[in-house]
PDB file of C-alpha atoms in Angstrom:
ATOM      1  CA  MET N   1       7.514   4.817  22.420  1.00  0.00           C
ATOM      2  CA  ARG N   2       9.732   3.818  19.493  1.00  0.00           C
ATOM      3  CA  ILE N   3       9.830   0.195  20.678  1.00  0.00           C
ATOM      4  CA  LEU N   4       6.042   0.162  21.058  1.00  0.00           C
ATOM      5  CA  ALA N   5       5.570   1.545  17.535  1.00  0.00           C
ATOM      6  CA  MET N   6       7.892  -1.042  16.052  1.00  0.00           C
ATOM      7  CA  THR N   7       6.175  -3.827  17.978  1.00  0.00           C
ATOM      8  CA  LEU N   8       2.780  -2.751  16.641  1.00  0.00           C
ATOM      9  CA  ARG N   9       4.156  -2.570  13.099  1.00  0.00           C
ATOM     10  CA  LEU N  10       5.537  -6.081  13.346  1.00  0.00           C
ATOM     11  CA  LEU N  11       2.319  -7.453  14.831  1.00  0.00           C
ATOM     12  CA  VAL N  12       0.320  -6.028  11.936  1.00  0.00           C
ATOM     13  CA  ALA N  13       2.897  -7.350   9.464  1.00  0.00           C
ATOM     14  CA  ILE N  14       2.656 -10.819  11.016  1.00  0.00           C
ATOM     15  CA  ALA N  15      -1.147 -10.726  10.723  1.00  0.00           C
ATOM     16  CA  VAL N  16      -0.885  -9.606   7.094  1.00  0.00           C
ATOM     17  CA  ALA N  17       1.668 -12.304   6.308  1.00  0.00           C
ATOM     18  CA  ALA N  18      -0.597 -14.926   7.899  1.00  0.00           C
ATOM     19  CA  ALA N  19      -3.591 -13.694   5.881  1.00  0.00           C
ATOM     20  CA  ILE N  20      -1.623 -13.719   2.625  1.00  0.00           C
ATOM     21  CA  SER N  21      -0.255 -17.193   3.371  1.00  0.00           C
ATOM     22  CA  THR N  22      -3.740 -18.509   4.124  1.00  0.00           C
ATOM     23  CA  ASP N  23      -5.246 -17.081   0.944  1.00  0.00           C
ATOM     24  CA  THR N  24      -2.260 -18.255  -1.093  1.00  0.00           C
ATOM     25  CA  THR N  25      -2.659 -21.809   0.186  1.00  0.00           C
ATOM     26  CA  VAL N  26      -6.330 -21.774  -0.801  1.00  0.00           C
ATOM     27  CA  SER N  27      -5.514 -20.384  -4.252  1.00  0.00           C
ATOM     28  CA  ILE N  28      -2.886 -23.088  -4.810  1.00  0.00           C
ATOM     29  CA  ASP N  29      -5.395 -25.790  -3.888  1.00  0.00           C
ATOM     30  CA  ARG N  30      -7.794 -24.307  -6.435  1.00  0.00           C
ATOM     31  CA  GLY N  31      -5.126 -23.956  -9.101  1.00  0.00           C
ATOM     32  CA  GLU N  32      -5.555 -20.165  -9.132  1.00  0.00           C
ATOM     33  CA  LEU N  33      -2.174 -18.978  -7.889  1.00  0.00           C
ATOM     34  CA  ALA N  34      -1.462 -16.837 -10.971  1.00  0.00           C
ATOM     35  CA  ARG N  35      -4.755 -15.004 -10.524  1.00  0.00           C
ATOM     36  CA  HIS N  36      -4.233 -14.681  -6.785  1.00  0.00           C
ATOM     37  CA  VAL N  37      -0.936 -12.839  -7.127  1.00  0.00           C
ATOM     38  CA  SER N  38      -2.444 -10.560  -9.786  1.00  0.00           C
ATOM     39  CA  PHE N  39      -4.674  -8.704  -7.338  1.00  0.00           C
ATOM     40  CA  PHE N  40      -3.440  -5.248  -6.305  1.00  0.00           C
ATOM     41  CA  THR N  41      -4.625  -6.015  -2.773  1.00  0.00           C
ATOM     42  CA  ASN N  42      -2.280  -8.973  -2.401  1.00  0.00           C
ATOM     43  CA  GLN N  43       0.662  -7.183  -3.994  1.00  0.00           C
ATOM     44  CA  SER N  44       0.328  -4.078  -1.823  1.00  0.00           C
ATOM     45  CA  ASN N  45      -0.034  -6.119   1.368  1.00  0.00           C
ATOM     46  CA  ALA N  46       2.994  -8.254   0.503  1.00  0.00           C
ATOM     47  CA  ALA N  47       4.964  -5.051  -0.098  1.00  0.00           C
ATOM     48  CA  PHE N  48       3.842  -3.795   3.318  1.00  0.00           C
ATOM     49  CA  VAL N  49       5.298  -6.882   5.005  1.00  0.00           C
ATOM     50  CA  LEU N  50       8.604  -6.485   3.160  1.00  0.00           C
ATOM     51  CA  VAL N  51       8.925  -2.774   3.925  1.00  0.00           C
ATOM     52  CA  THR N  52       8.015  -3.328   7.581  1.00  0.00           C
ATOM     53  CA  VAL N  53      10.826  -5.871   7.895  1.00  0.00           C
ATOM     54  CA  LEU N  54      13.260  -3.410   6.295  1.00  0.00           C
ATOM     55  CA  VAL N  55      12.139  -0.609   8.623  1.00  0.00           C
ATOM     56  CA  ALA N  56      12.741  -2.889  11.597  1.00  0.00           C
ATOM     57  CA  ALA N  57      16.181  -3.808  10.256  1.00  0.00           C
ATOM     58  CA  PHE N  58      17.273  -0.191   9.757  1.00  0.00           C
ATOM     59  CA  GLY N  59      15.701   1.031  12.987  1.00  0.00           C
ATOM     60  CA  ALA N  60      15.818   4.775  13.585  1.00  0.00           C
ATOM     61  CA  ARG N  61      18.326   5.331  10.782  1.00  0.00           C
ATOM     62  CA  ARG N  62      16.010   4.859   7.825  1.00  0.00           C
ATOM     63  CA  PRO N  63      17.539   5.968   4.509  1.00  0.00           C
ATOM     64  CA  ALA N  64      15.625   8.296   2.204  1.00  0.00           C
ATOM     65  CA  TRP N  65      14.780   5.540  -0.280  1.00  0.00           C
ATOM     66  CA  LEU N  66      13.166   3.472   2.473  1.00  0.00           C
ATOM     67  CA  GLU N  67      11.019   6.426   3.545  1.00  0.00           C
ATOM     68  CA  THR N  68       9.885   6.775  -0.066  1.00  0.00           C
ATOM     69  CA  ALA N  69       9.087   3.054  -0.182  1.00  0.00           C
ATOM     70  CA  ARG N  70       7.223   3.252   3.127  1.00  0.00           C
ATOM     71  CA  GLY N  71       5.158   6.120   1.788  1.00  0.00           C
ATOM     72  CA  ALA N  72       4.455   4.237  -1.427  1.00  0.00           C
ATOM     73  CA  VAL N  73       3.230   1.164   0.455  1.00  0.00           C
ATOM     74  CA  THR N  74       1.074   3.354   2.685  1.00  0.00           C
ATOM     75  CA  PHE N  75      -0.431   4.947  -0.418  1.00  0.00           C
ATOM     76  CA  TYR N  76      -1.101   1.582  -2.094  1.00  0.00           C
ATOM     77  CA  LEU N  77      -2.749   0.172   1.015  1.00  0.00           C
ATOM     78  CA  ALA N  78      -4.848   3.294   1.483  1.00  0.00           C
ATOM     79  CA  MET N  79      -6.114   2.929  -2.080  1.00  0.00           C
ATOM     80  CA  THR N  80      -6.666  -0.790  -1.519  1.00  0.00           C
ATOM     81  CA  GLY N  81      -9.013   0.008   1.336  1.00  0.00           C
ATOM     82  CA  LEU N  82     -10.765   2.877  -0.452  1.00  0.00           C
ATOM     83  CA  VAL N  83     -11.248   1.124  -3.792  1.00  0.00           C
ATOM     84  CA  TYR N  84     -12.483  -2.010  -2.066  1.00  0.00           C
ATOM     85  CA  ALA N  85     -14.953  -0.047   0.049  1.00  0.00           C
ATOM     86  CA  PHE N  86     -16.331   2.265  -2.631  1.00  0.00           C
ATOM     87  CA  VAL N  87     -15.830   0.393  -5.917  1.00  0.00           C
ATOM     88  CA  VAL N  88     -15.404  -3.354  -5.423  1.00  0.00           C
ATOM     89  CA  ALA N  89     -17.403  -4.391  -2.351  1.00  0.00           C
ATOM     90  CA  PRO N  90     -21.225  -4.515  -2.344  1.00  0.00           C
ATOM     91  CA  VAL N  91     -22.808  -1.631  -0.443  1.00  0.00           C
ATOM     92  CA  ASP N  92     -24.277  -3.904   2.235  1.00  0.00           C
ATOM     93  CA  GLU N  93     -20.805  -5.260   3.024  1.00  0.00           C
ATOM     94  CA  LEU N  94     -19.261  -2.004   4.208  1.00  0.00           C
ATOM     95  CA  LEU N  95     -20.568  -2.297   7.774  1.00  0.00           C
ATOM     96  CA  ARG N  96     -20.328  -6.076   8.033  1.00  0.00           C
ATOM     97  CA  TRP N  97     -17.583  -8.075   9.671  1.00  0.00           C
ATOM     98  CA  ASP N  98     -18.505 -11.525   8.369  1.00  0.00           C
ATOM     99  CA  ILE N  99     -16.240 -11.288   5.331  1.00  0.00           C
ATOM    100  CA  GLY N 100     -13.587 -13.645   6.678  1.00  0.00           C
ATOM    101  CA  TRP N 101     -10.616 -12.763   8.827  1.00  0.00           C
ATOM    102  CA  THR N 102      -8.199 -12.557   5.896  1.00  0.00           C
ATOM    103  CA  GLY N 103     -10.457 -10.053   4.152  1.00  0.00           C
ATOM    104  CA  ILE N 104     -10.662  -7.954   7.304  1.00  0.00           C
ATOM    105  CA  VAL N 105      -6.882  -7.950   7.732  1.00  0.00           C
ATOM    106  CA  LEU N 106      -6.011  -7.214   4.100  1.00  0.00           C
ATOM    107  CA  HIS N 107      -8.769  -4.729   3.270  1.00  0.00           C
ATOM    108  CA  ARG N 108      -9.320  -2.949   6.586  1.00  0.00           C
ATOM    109  CA  VAL N 109      -6.675  -3.508   9.253  1.00  0.00           C
ATOM    110  CA  ALA N 110      -3.589  -3.125   7.061  1.00  0.00           C
ATOM    111  CA  PRO N 111      -4.732   0.086   5.301  1.00  0.00           C
ATOM    112  CA  VAL N 112      -5.748   1.768   8.560  1.00  0.00           C
ATOM    113  CA  ALA N 113      -2.561   0.670  10.340  1.00  0.00           C
ATOM    114  CA  ALA N 114      -0.318   1.826   7.494  1.00  0.00           C
ATOM    115  CA  VAL N 115      -1.903   5.278   7.275  1.00  0.00           C
ATOM    116  CA  ALA N 116      -1.859   5.701  11.056  1.00  0.00           C
ATOM    117  CA  ASP N 117       1.819   4.776  11.169  1.00  0.00           C
ATOM    118  CA  TRP N 118       2.576   7.177   8.313  1.00  0.00           C
ATOM    119  CA  VAL N 119       1.053  10.210  10.043  1.00  0.00           C
ATOM    120  CA  LEU N 120       2.203   9.319  13.565  1.00  0.00           C
ATOM    121  CA  THR N 121       5.850   8.461  12.855  1.00  0.00           C
ATOM    122  CA  PRO N 122       8.286  11.416  12.818  1.00  0.00           C
ATOM    123  CA  ARG N 123       9.733  12.091   9.387  1.00  0.00           C
ATOM    124  CA  GLN N 124      13.457  11.688   8.912  1.00  0.00           C
ATOM    125  CA  HIS N 125      13.679  13.254   5.465  1.00  0.00           C
ATOM    126  CA  ARG N 126      12.101  16.260   3.790  1.00  0.00           C
ATOM    127  CA  ALA N 127      10.861  14.915   0.477  1.00  0.00           C
ATOM    128  CA  GLY N 128       9.683  17.033  -2.432  1.00  0.00           C
ATOM    129  CA  PRO N 129       6.418  16.520  -4.316  1.00  0.00           C
ATOM    130  CA  ARG N 130       8.321  14.580  -6.988  1.00  0.00           C
ATOM    131  CA  ARG N 131       7.852  11.460  -4.886  1.00  0.00           C
ATOM    132  CA  ILE N 132       4.116  11.610  -5.661  1.00  0.00           C
ATOM    133  CA  LEU N 133       4.979  10.740  -9.265  1.00  0.00           C
ATOM    134  CA  ILE N 134       7.241   7.955  -8.022  1.00  0.00           C
ATOM    135  CA  TRP N 135       4.375   6.520  -5.996  1.00  0.00           C
ATOM    136  CA  LEU N 136       2.006   6.727  -8.987  1.00  0.00           C
ATOM    137  CA  ALA N 137       4.343   4.856 -11.331  1.00  0.00           C
ATOM    138  CA  TYR N 138       3.460   1.411 -10.013  1.00  0.00           C
ATOM    139  CA  PRO N 139      -0.353   1.758 -10.260  1.00  0.00           C
ATOM    140  CA  VAL N 140       0.006   2.995 -13.852  1.00  0.00           C
ATOM    141  CA  VAL N 141       2.234   0.038 -14.733  1.00  0.00           C
ATOM    142  CA  TYR N 142      -0.186  -2.288 -12.950  1.00  0.00           C
ATOM    143  CA  VAL N 143      -3.151  -1.058 -15.022  1.00  0.00           C
ATOM    144  CA  ALA N 144      -1.176  -1.324 -18.271  1.00  0.00           C
ATOM    145  CA  PHE N 145       0.002  -4.846 -17.453  1.00  0.00           C
ATOM    146  CA  THR N 146      -3.529  -5.877 -16.444  1.00  0.00           C
ATOM    147  CA  TRP N 147      -4.911  -4.715 -19.783  1.00  0.00           C
ATOM    148  CA  ILE N 148      -2.185  -6.506 -21.745  1.00  0.00           C
ATOM    149  CA  ARG N 149      -2.633  -9.721 -19.801  1.00  0.00           C
ATOM    150  CA  GLY N 150      -6.423  -9.440 -19.915  1.00  0.00           C
ATOM    151  CA  GLY N 151      -6.328  -8.991 -23.660  1.00  0.00           C
ATOM    152  CA  LEU N 152      -4.383 -12.231 -23.951  1.00  0.00           C
ATOM    153  CA  THR N 153      -6.230 -14.322 -21.364  1.00  0.00           C
ATOM    154  CA  GLY N 154      -9.672 -12.705 -21.146  1.00  0.00           C
ATOM    155  CA  TRP N 155      -9.398 -12.408 -17.351  1.00  0.00           C
ATOM    156  CA  TYR N 156      -9.197  -9.180 -15.337  1.00  0.00           C
ATOM    157  CA  PRO N 157      -8.767  -9.033 -11.542  1.00  0.00           C
ATOM    158  CA  TYR N 158     -11.239  -6.152 -11.183  1.00  0.00           C
ATOM    159  CA  ALA N 159     -14.457  -5.459 -13.069  1.00  0.00           C
ATOM    160  CA  PHE N 160     -13.699  -1.739 -13.472  1.00  0.00           C
ATOM    161  CA  LEU N 161     -10.602  -2.712 -15.483  1.00  0.00           C
ATOM    162  CA  ASP N 162     -12.487  -5.102 -17.767  1.00  0.00           C
ATOM    163  CA  PRO N 163     -13.352  -3.419 -21.097  1.00  0.00           C
ATOM    164  CA  SER N 164     -15.545  -6.368 -22.098  1.00  0.00           C
ATOM    165  CA  LEU N 165     -18.170  -5.305 -19.523  1.00  0.00           C
ATOM    166  CA  GLY N 166     -19.706  -2.448 -21.443  1.00  0.00           C
ATOM    167  CA  GLY N 167     -16.759  -1.455 -23.596  1.00  0.00           C
ATOM    168  CA  TRP N 168     -14.018   1.136 -23.265  1.00  0.00           C
ATOM    169  CA  ALA N 169     -16.485   4.039 -23.402  1.00  0.00           C
ATOM    170  CA  ALA N 170     -18.116   2.853 -20.179  1.00  0.00           C
ATOM    171  CA  MET N 171     -14.893   1.811 -18.432  1.00  0.00           C
ATOM    172  CA  LEU N 172     -12.612   4.780 -19.097  1.00  0.00           C
ATOM    173  CA  PRO N 173     -14.669   7.374 -17.146  1.00  0.00           C
ATOM    174  CA  ILE N 174     -14.680   5.072 -14.103  1.00  0.00           C
ATOM    175  CA  LEU N 175     -10.975   4.451 -14.465  1.00  0.00           C
ATOM    176  CA  GLY N 176     -10.406   8.189 -14.785  1.00  0.00           C
ATOM    177  CA  VAL N 177     -12.172   8.788 -11.477  1.00  0.00           C
ATOM    178  CA  VAL N 178     -10.121   6.036  -9.841  1.00  0.00           C
ATOM    179  CA  LEU N 179      -6.832   7.464 -11.139  1.00  0.00           C
ATOM    180  CA  LEU N 180      -7.839  10.954 -10.007  1.00  0.00           C
ATOM    181  CA  ALA N 181      -8.562   9.528  -6.574  1.00  0.00           C
ATOM    182  CA  PHE N 182      -5.093   7.925  -6.633  1.00  0.00           C
ATOM    183  CA  LEU N 183      -3.521  11.304  -7.385  1.00  0.00           C
ATOM    184  CA  LEU N 184      -5.480  13.099  -4.667  1.00  0.00           C
ATOM    185  CA  VAL N 185      -4.769  10.474  -2.005  1.00  0.00           C
ATOM    186  CA  ALA N 186      -1.074  10.381  -2.918  1.00  0.00           C
ATOM    187  CA  THR N 187      -0.899  14.173  -2.602  1.00  0.00           C
ATOM    188  CA  VAL N 188      -2.663  14.171   0.759  1.00  0.00           C
ATOM    189  CA  LEU N 189      -0.401  11.435   2.132  1.00  0.00           C
ATOM    190  CA  HIS N 190       2.684  13.252   0.874  1.00  0.00           C
ATOM    191  CA  PHE N 191       1.809  16.366   2.869  1.00  0.00           C
ATOM    192  CA  CYS N 192       0.518  14.431   5.899  1.00  0.00           C
ATOM    193  CA  ALA N 193       3.733  12.498   6.501  1.00  0.00           C
ATOM    194  CA  GLY N 194       4.480  12.655  10.211  1.00  0.00           C
ATOM    195  CA  ARG N 195       2.001  15.517  10.777  1.00  0.00           C
ATOM    196  CA  LEU N 196       0.698  14.026  14.023  1.00  0.00           C
ATOM    197  CA  ALA N 197       4.093  12.869  15.241  1.00  0.00           C
ATOM    198  CA  VAL N 198       6.024  14.211  18.193  1.00  0.00           C
ATOM    199  CA  GLY N 199       9.646  14.578  17.231  1.00  0.00           C
ATOM    200  CA  PRO N 200      12.006  16.532  14.975  1.00  0.00           C
ATOM    201  CA  VAL N 201      12.007  16.347  11.199  1.00  0.00           C
ATOM    202  CA  LEU N 202      15.568  15.832  10.066  1.00  0.00           C
ATOM    203  CA  SER N 203      17.091  17.079   6.853  1.00  0.00           C
ATOM    204  CA  ASP N 204      18.913  14.618   4.613  1.00  0.00           C
ATOM    205  CA  GLN N 205      22.250  16.013   5.834  1.00  0.00           C
ATOM    206  CA  GLU N 206      21.265  15.542   9.478  1.00  0.00           C
ATOM    207  CA  SER N 207      20.017  12.021   8.807  1.00  0.00           C
ATOM    208  CA  LEU N 208      23.269  11.179   7.023  1.00  0.00           C
ATOM    209  CA  ALA N 209      25.252  12.511   9.971  1.00  0.00           C
ATOM    210  CA  ILE N 210      23.247  10.346  12.381  1.00  0.00           C
ATOM    211  CA  ALA N 211      23.642   7.295  10.167  1.00  0.00           C
ATOM    212  CA  SER N 212      27.393   7.778   9.925  1.00  0.00           C
ATOM    213  CA  SER N 213      27.769   8.252  13.674  1.00  0.00           C
ATOM    214  CA  GLY N 214      27.918   5.353  16.044  1.00  0.00           C
ATOM    215  CA  PRO N 215      30.056   3.610  18.634  1.00  0.00           C
ATOM    216  CA  GLY N 216      32.899   3.223  16.180  1.00  0.00           C
ATOM    217  CA  SER N 217      32.975   6.896  15.271  1.00  0.00           C
ATOM    218  CA  ARG N 218      33.089   8.274  18.760  1.00  0.00           C
TER     219      ARG N 218
END
């Protein structure tokens, strides 16, 4: 079962990497690489590929920091899918599949796969709610950086972050709803970690004991 799970993770990561590479090539040809890498969607999917590789490298002995990173990436991808579906994409696009294979992989497949893996994989560490704040740090920094860069260049990756489209009074309530959704989703994912998994939840001490054991210690 563990080998099957890892194989599925890697297959999804390969598909995501292929989608990112394809879109990156197109953006380079158009001279829009800087804008391309500025999208939260592309950043969160790239992080998913990196974390998946690290999970494969560590195997069953994942350290606590990697579990936190895996949860963070799951959270970012979940929000990528939700924000795209309910804020960014036109209403008539939600049930369509003619949006290009890279869009399907990055906006639909990766978020669903990441969340499924998060709730189906047995936890190896009991983490406190403080990690919710750790997960939220990056989106807050992302919004701040987007505003600073947008103020200098006049370009924003997402319309709901662009104060020139109706002013701050119109944008801030929408942003407030989005940030509240971020907090709620992060909280739900924190408590749902490994809830559907079959297997023991190890304490940090137990995980450390397993990590320190091996052929050389027996």
